[in-house]
Amino acid sequence: MSLPERVVLVGPMGAGKSTIGRMLAKELGYRFLDSDRIIEERCGANIPWIFDVEGEGGFRLRETAMLDELSGTTATVLATGGGAVMRAENHPLLKKNAVVVYLKTSIEQQVERTRKDRNRPLLQNEDPEGVLRSLFAIRDPLYTKLADIVMFTDRKSPRLVVRQLVNRINPKTPRHKRQRRKEGREHVQGPQRAEG
Ligand code: S3P
């Protein structure tokens, strides 16, 4: 099996999509893109501001447009927002030329990892754990349906998750070949703005 054009990471807030995505991209010699960060760059505003001014609906429209734009990229690991699976029209955009990876994470881990976060508007309320639970009930079946690989992340270091993912995505390519590919790519200027 050869490497897919894109690896797309889906999963809830606090699943580690950005951390794992950045490390995985490095390992594969791919560029890392984070759809939320690019939306923020383009808007010149952060996600809480977009939710405040345009509502969640406005943010979702921007998210779909961004996923559409990024669906044409190659040699990319893409981290998506936790709600990217909510609009059916996003599904083909997520799947296009991609291996979709669901980073599956317990509610306890999600709560722990998002506890101090102020950048996620959906969790700025009295009961963030309750919100994470209801979102999980709705979204887990969608993540699972879309995923080519479901990877549990609880009690695993990001490094271990990345190692397991590389083996699942491309078990046949030995490490030295991945390294050579990586070195080759470092000489290629990508058109996209890489995050991180
Ligand atoms: C959201 C998740 C966030 C961000 C926005 C909405 C969601 O991304 O897109 O706050 O609906 O779950 P992360 O999953 O990267 O936190």
mmCIF file of N, CA, C and O and ligand atoms in Angstrom, residues 10-18 34-37 39 47-48 51 56 59-60 63 79-84 86 114 117 119-123 132 135 139 143, ligand 1:
data_model
loop_
_atom_site.group_PDB
_atom_site.id
_atom_site.type_symbol
_atom_site.label_atom_id
_atom_site.label_comp_id
_atom_site.label_asym_id
_atom_site.label_seq_id
_atom_site.Cartn_x
_atom_site.Cartn_y
_atom_site.Cartn_z
ATOM 1 N N VAL A 10 -9.906 13.225 12.514
ATOM 2 C CA VAL A 10 -11.180 13.672 13.075
ATOM 3 C C VAL A 10 -11.269 13.165 14.509
ATOM 4 O O VAL A 10 -10.543 12.242 14.903
ATOM 5 N N GLY A 11 -12.168 13.787 15.270
ATOM 6 C CA GLY A 11 -12.340 13.367 16.660
ATOM 7 C C GLY A 11 -12.704 14.573 17.509
ATOM 8 O O GLY A 11 -12.650 15.710 17.056
ATOM 9 N N PRO A 12 -13.066 14.304 18.758
ATOM 10 C CA PRO A 12 -13.598 15.377 19.604
ATOM 11 C C PRO A 12 -12.537 16.372 20.070
ATOM 12 O O PRO A 12 -11.338 16.130 19.921
ATOM 13 N N MET A 13 -13.009 17.454 20.641
ATOM 14 C CA MET A 13 -12.110 18.419 21.280
ATOM 15 C C MET A 13 -11.302 17.680 22.345
ATOM 16 O O MET A 13 -11.848 16.864 23.082
ATOM 17 N N GLY A 14 -10.013 17.935 22.381
ATOM 18 C CA GLY A 14 -9.181 17.295 23.394
ATOM 19 C C GLY A 14 -8.684 15.913 22.995
ATOM 20 O O GLY A 14 -8.080 15.213 23.803
ATOM 21 N N ALA A 15 -8.898 15.527 21.738
ATOM 22 C CA ALA A 15 -8.410 14.207 21.302
ATOM 23 C C ALA A 15 -6.919 14.229 20.990
ATOM 24 O O ALA A 15 -6.286 13.188 20.874
ATOM 25 N N GLY A 16 -6.370 15.425 20.806
ATOM 26 C CA GLY A 16 -4.937 15.532 20.494
ATOM 27 C C GLY A 16 -4.666 15.635 19.001
ATOM 28 O O GLY A 16 -3.564 15.324 18.542
ATOM 29 N N LYS A 17 -5.672 16.090 18.236
ATOM 30 C CA LYS A 17 -5.526 16.118 16.768
ATOM 31 C C LYS A 17 -4.344 16.984 16.328
ATOM 32 O O LYS A 17 -3.590 16.599 15.440
ATOM 33 N N SER A 18 -4.176 18.144 16.972
ATOM 34 C CA SER A 18 -3.094 19.044 16.537
ATOM 35 C C SER A 18 -1.729 18.487 16.926
ATOM 36 O O SER A 18 -0.807 18.452 16.100
ATOM 37 N N ASP A 34 -3.950 22.782 9.904
ATOM 38 C CA ASP A 34 -4.990 22.715 10.931
ATOM 39 C C ASP A 34 -6.107 23.642 10.467
ATOM 40 O O ASP A 34 -5.907 24.861 10.389
ATOM 41 N N SER A 35 -7.264 23.073 10.127
ATOM 42 C CA SER A 35 -8.300 23.892 9.477
ATOM 43 C C SER A 35 -8.737 25.053 10.372
ATOM 44 O O SER A 35 -8.917 26.171 9.886
ATOM 45 N N ASP A 36 -8.844 24.825 11.680
ATOM 46 C CA ASP A 36 -9.275 25.928 12.572
ATOM 47 C C ASP A 36 -8.276 27.078 12.569
ATOM 48 O O ASP A 36 -8.659 28.246 12.560
ATOM 49 N N ARG A 37 -6.992 26.732 12.594
ATOM 50 C CA ARG A 37 -5.966 27.793 12.633
ATOM 51 C C ARG A 37 -5.976 28.587 11.328
ATOM 52 O O ARG A 37 -5.795 29.792 11.334
ATOM 53 N N ILE A 39 -8.592 29.018 9.353
ATOM 54 C CA ILE A 39 -9.802 29.870 9.395
ATOM 55 C C ILE A 39 -9.489 31.131 10.209
ATOM 56 O O ILE A 39 -9.808 32.252 9.791
ATOM 57 N N ILE A 47 -11.505 31.865 17.117
ATOM 58 C CA ILE A 47 -12.783 31.146 17.005
ATOM 59 C C ILE A 47 -13.848 31.701 17.962
ATOM 60 O O ILE A 47 -14.995 31.884 17.548
ATOM 61 N N PRO A 48 -13.509 32.010 19.220
ATOM 62 C CA PRO A 48 -14.548 32.607 20.076
ATOM 63 C C PRO A 48 -15.166 33.869 19.453
ATOM 64 O O PRO A 48 -16.376 34.079 19.511
ATOM 65 N N PHE A 51 -17.571 32.848 16.664
ATOM 66 C CA PHE A 51 -18.824 32.340 17.246
ATOM 67 C C PHE A 51 -19.669 33.503 17.779
ATOM 68 O O PHE A 51 -20.891 33.523 17.619
ATOM 69 N N GLU A 56 -22.559 29.979 15.652
ATOM 70 C CA GLU A 56 -21.965 28.706 15.231
ATOM 71 C C GLU A 56 -22.229 28.455 13.744
ATOM 72 O O GLU A 56 -21.370 27.924 13.024
ATOM 73 N N PHE A 59 -19.615 30.061 11.647
ATOM 74 C CA PHE A 59 -18.367 29.303 11.726
ATOM 75 C C PHE A 59 -18.442 28.053 10.854
ATOM 76 O O PHE A 59 -17.487 27.713 10.140
ATOM 77 N N ARG A 60 -19.589 27.364 10.890
ATOM 78 C CA ARG A 60 -19.714 26.101 10.117
ATOM 79 C C ARG A 60 -19.611 26.361 8.605
ATOM 80 O O ARG A 60 -19.090 25.514 7.871
ATOM 81 N N GLU A 63 -16.057 26.738 7.924
ATOM 82 C CA GLU A 63 -15.385 25.434 8.057
ATOM 83 C C GLU A 63 -15.577 24.607 6.774
ATOM 84 O O GLU A 63 -14.621 24.014 6.260
ATOM 85 N N ALA A 79 -5.560 18.395 10.489
ATOM 86 C CA ALA A 79 -6.347 18.306 11.727
ATOM 87 C C ALA A 79 -7.617 19.119 11.523
ATOM 88 O O ALA A 79 -7.565 20.265 11.073
ATOM 89 N N THR A 80 -8.758 18.513 11.834
ATOM 90 C CA THR A 80 -10.042 19.195 11.647
ATOM 91 C C THR A 80 -10.648 19.533 13.013
ATOM 92 O O THR A 80 -10.277 18.938 14.029
ATOM 93 N N GLY A 81 -11.598 20.453 13.018
ATOM 94 C CA GLY A 81 -12.309 20.761 14.259
ATOM 95 C C GLY A 81 -13.245 19.610 14.622
ATOM 96 O O GLY A 81 -13.689 18.863 13.736
ATOM 97 N N GLY A 82 -13.563 19.504 15.904
ATOM 98 C CA GLY A 82 -14.391 18.387 16.376
ATOM 99 C C GLY A 82 -15.762 18.301 15.721
ATOM 100 O O GLY A 82 -16.361 17.226 15.652
ATOM 101 N N GLY A 83 -16.260 19.442 15.226
ATOM 102 C CA GLY A 83 -17.599 19.444 14.644
ATOM 103 C C GLY A 83 -17.609 19.303 13.128
ATOM 104 O O GLY A 83 -18.672 19.401 12.510
ATOM 105 N N ALA A 84 -16.442 19.037 12.555
ATOM 106 C CA ALA A 84 -16.343 18.982 11.091
ATOM 107 C C ALA A 84 -17.225 17.890 10.491
ATOM 108 O O ALA A 84 -17.580 17.947 9.308
ATOM 109 N N MET A 86 -20.264 17.245 11.353
ATOM 110 C CA MET A 86 -21.683 17.503 11.576
ATOM 111 C C MET A 86 -22.475 17.808 10.306
ATOM 112 O O MET A 86 -23.671 17.557 10.249
ATOM 113 N N THR A 114 -9.234 19.619 28.099
ATOM 114 C CA THR A 114 -9.838 20.901 27.704
ATOM 115 C C THR A 114 -10.150 21.779 28.911
ATOM 116 O O THR A 114 -10.680 22.874 28.758
ATOM 117 N N ASP A 117 -9.001 25.369 28.887
ATOM 118 C CA ASP A 117 -9.053 26.024 27.582
ATOM 119 C C ASP A 117 -10.126 27.118 27.536
ATOM 120 O O ASP A 117 -11.236 26.921 27.992
ATOM 121 N N ASN A 119 -10.487 28.776 24.467
ATOM 122 C CA ASN A 119 -10.611 29.019 23.032
ATOM 123 C C ASN A 119 -11.690 28.159 22.377
ATOM 124 O O ASN A 119 -11.831 28.150 21.164
ATOM 125 N N ARG A 120 -12.455 27.422 23.221
ATOM 126 C CA ARG A 120 -13.492 26.565 22.640
ATOM 127 C C ARG A 120 -14.846 27.037 23.154
ATOM 128 O O ARG A 120 -15.269 26.677 24.260
ATOM 129 N N PRO A 121 -15.542 27.819 22.326
ATOM 130 C CA PRO A 121 -16.773 28.453 22.787
ATOM 131 C C PRO A 121 -17.822 27.454 23.291
ATOM 132 O O PRO A 121 -18.577 27.773 24.222
ATOM 133 N N LEU A 122 -17.883 26.259 22.714
ATOM 134 C CA LEU A 122 -18.922 25.310 23.110
ATOM 135 C C LEU A 122 -18.738 24.826 24.549
ATOM 136 O O LEU A 122 -19.669 24.286 25.153
ATOM 137 N N LEU A 123 -17.531 25.043 25.103
ATOM 138 C CA LEU A 123 -17.273 24.524 26.456
ATOM 139 C C LEU A 123 -17.259 25.628 27.516
ATOM 140 O O LEU A 123 -17.000 25.358 28.685
ATOM 141 N N LEU A 132 -19.637 17.760 26.453
ATOM 142 C CA LEU A 132 -18.780 16.774 25.768
ATOM 143 C C LEU A 132 -19.497 15.434 25.638
ATOM 144 O O LEU A 132 -19.386 14.757 24.613
ATOM 145 N N LEU A 135 -22.197 15.793 22.915
ATOM 146 C CA LEU A 135 -21.577 15.839 21.587
ATOM 147 C C LEU A 135 -21.079 14.456 21.183
ATOM 148 O O LEU A 135 -21.226 14.032 20.031
ATOM 149 N N ARG A 139 -21.809 12.524 17.823
ATOM 150 C CA ARG A 139 -20.727 12.531 16.833
ATOM 151 C C ARG A 139 -19.951 11.225 16.720
ATOM 152 O O ARG A 139 -19.399 10.936 15.651
ATOM 153 N N TYR A 143 -18.000 9.940 13.388
ATOM 154 C CA TYR A 143 -16.545 9.739 13.289
ATOM 155 C C TYR A 143 -16.261 8.296 12.855
ATOM 156 O O TYR A 143 -15.429 8.033 11.990
HETATM 157 C C1 S3P B 1 -15.560 22.467 17.805
HETATM 158 C C2 S3P B 1 -14.247 22.087 17.984
HETATM 159 C C3 S3P B 1 -13.132 23.030 17.887
HETATM 160 C C4 S3P B 1 -13.493 24.201 16.977
HETATM 161 C C5 S3P B 1 -14.777 24.840 17.434
HETATM 162 C C6 S3P B 1 -15.948 23.866 17.431
HETATM 163 C C7 S3P B 1 -16.623 21.456 17.938
HETATM 164 O O1 S3P B 1 -11.977 22.366 17.360
HETATM 165 O O2 S3P B 1 -13.612 23.786 15.646
HETATM 166 O O3 S3P B 1 -14.568 25.368 18.724
HETATM 167 O O4 S3P B 1 -17.741 21.684 17.463
HETATM 168 O O5 S3P B 1 -16.342 20.374 18.519
HETATM 169 P P1 S3P B 1 -11.093 21.297 18.207
HETATM 170 O O6 S3P B 1 -11.756 19.966 18.055
HETATM 171 O O7 S3P B 1 -9.756 21.343 17.541
HETATM 172 O O8 S3P B 1 -11.042 21.779 19.594
#
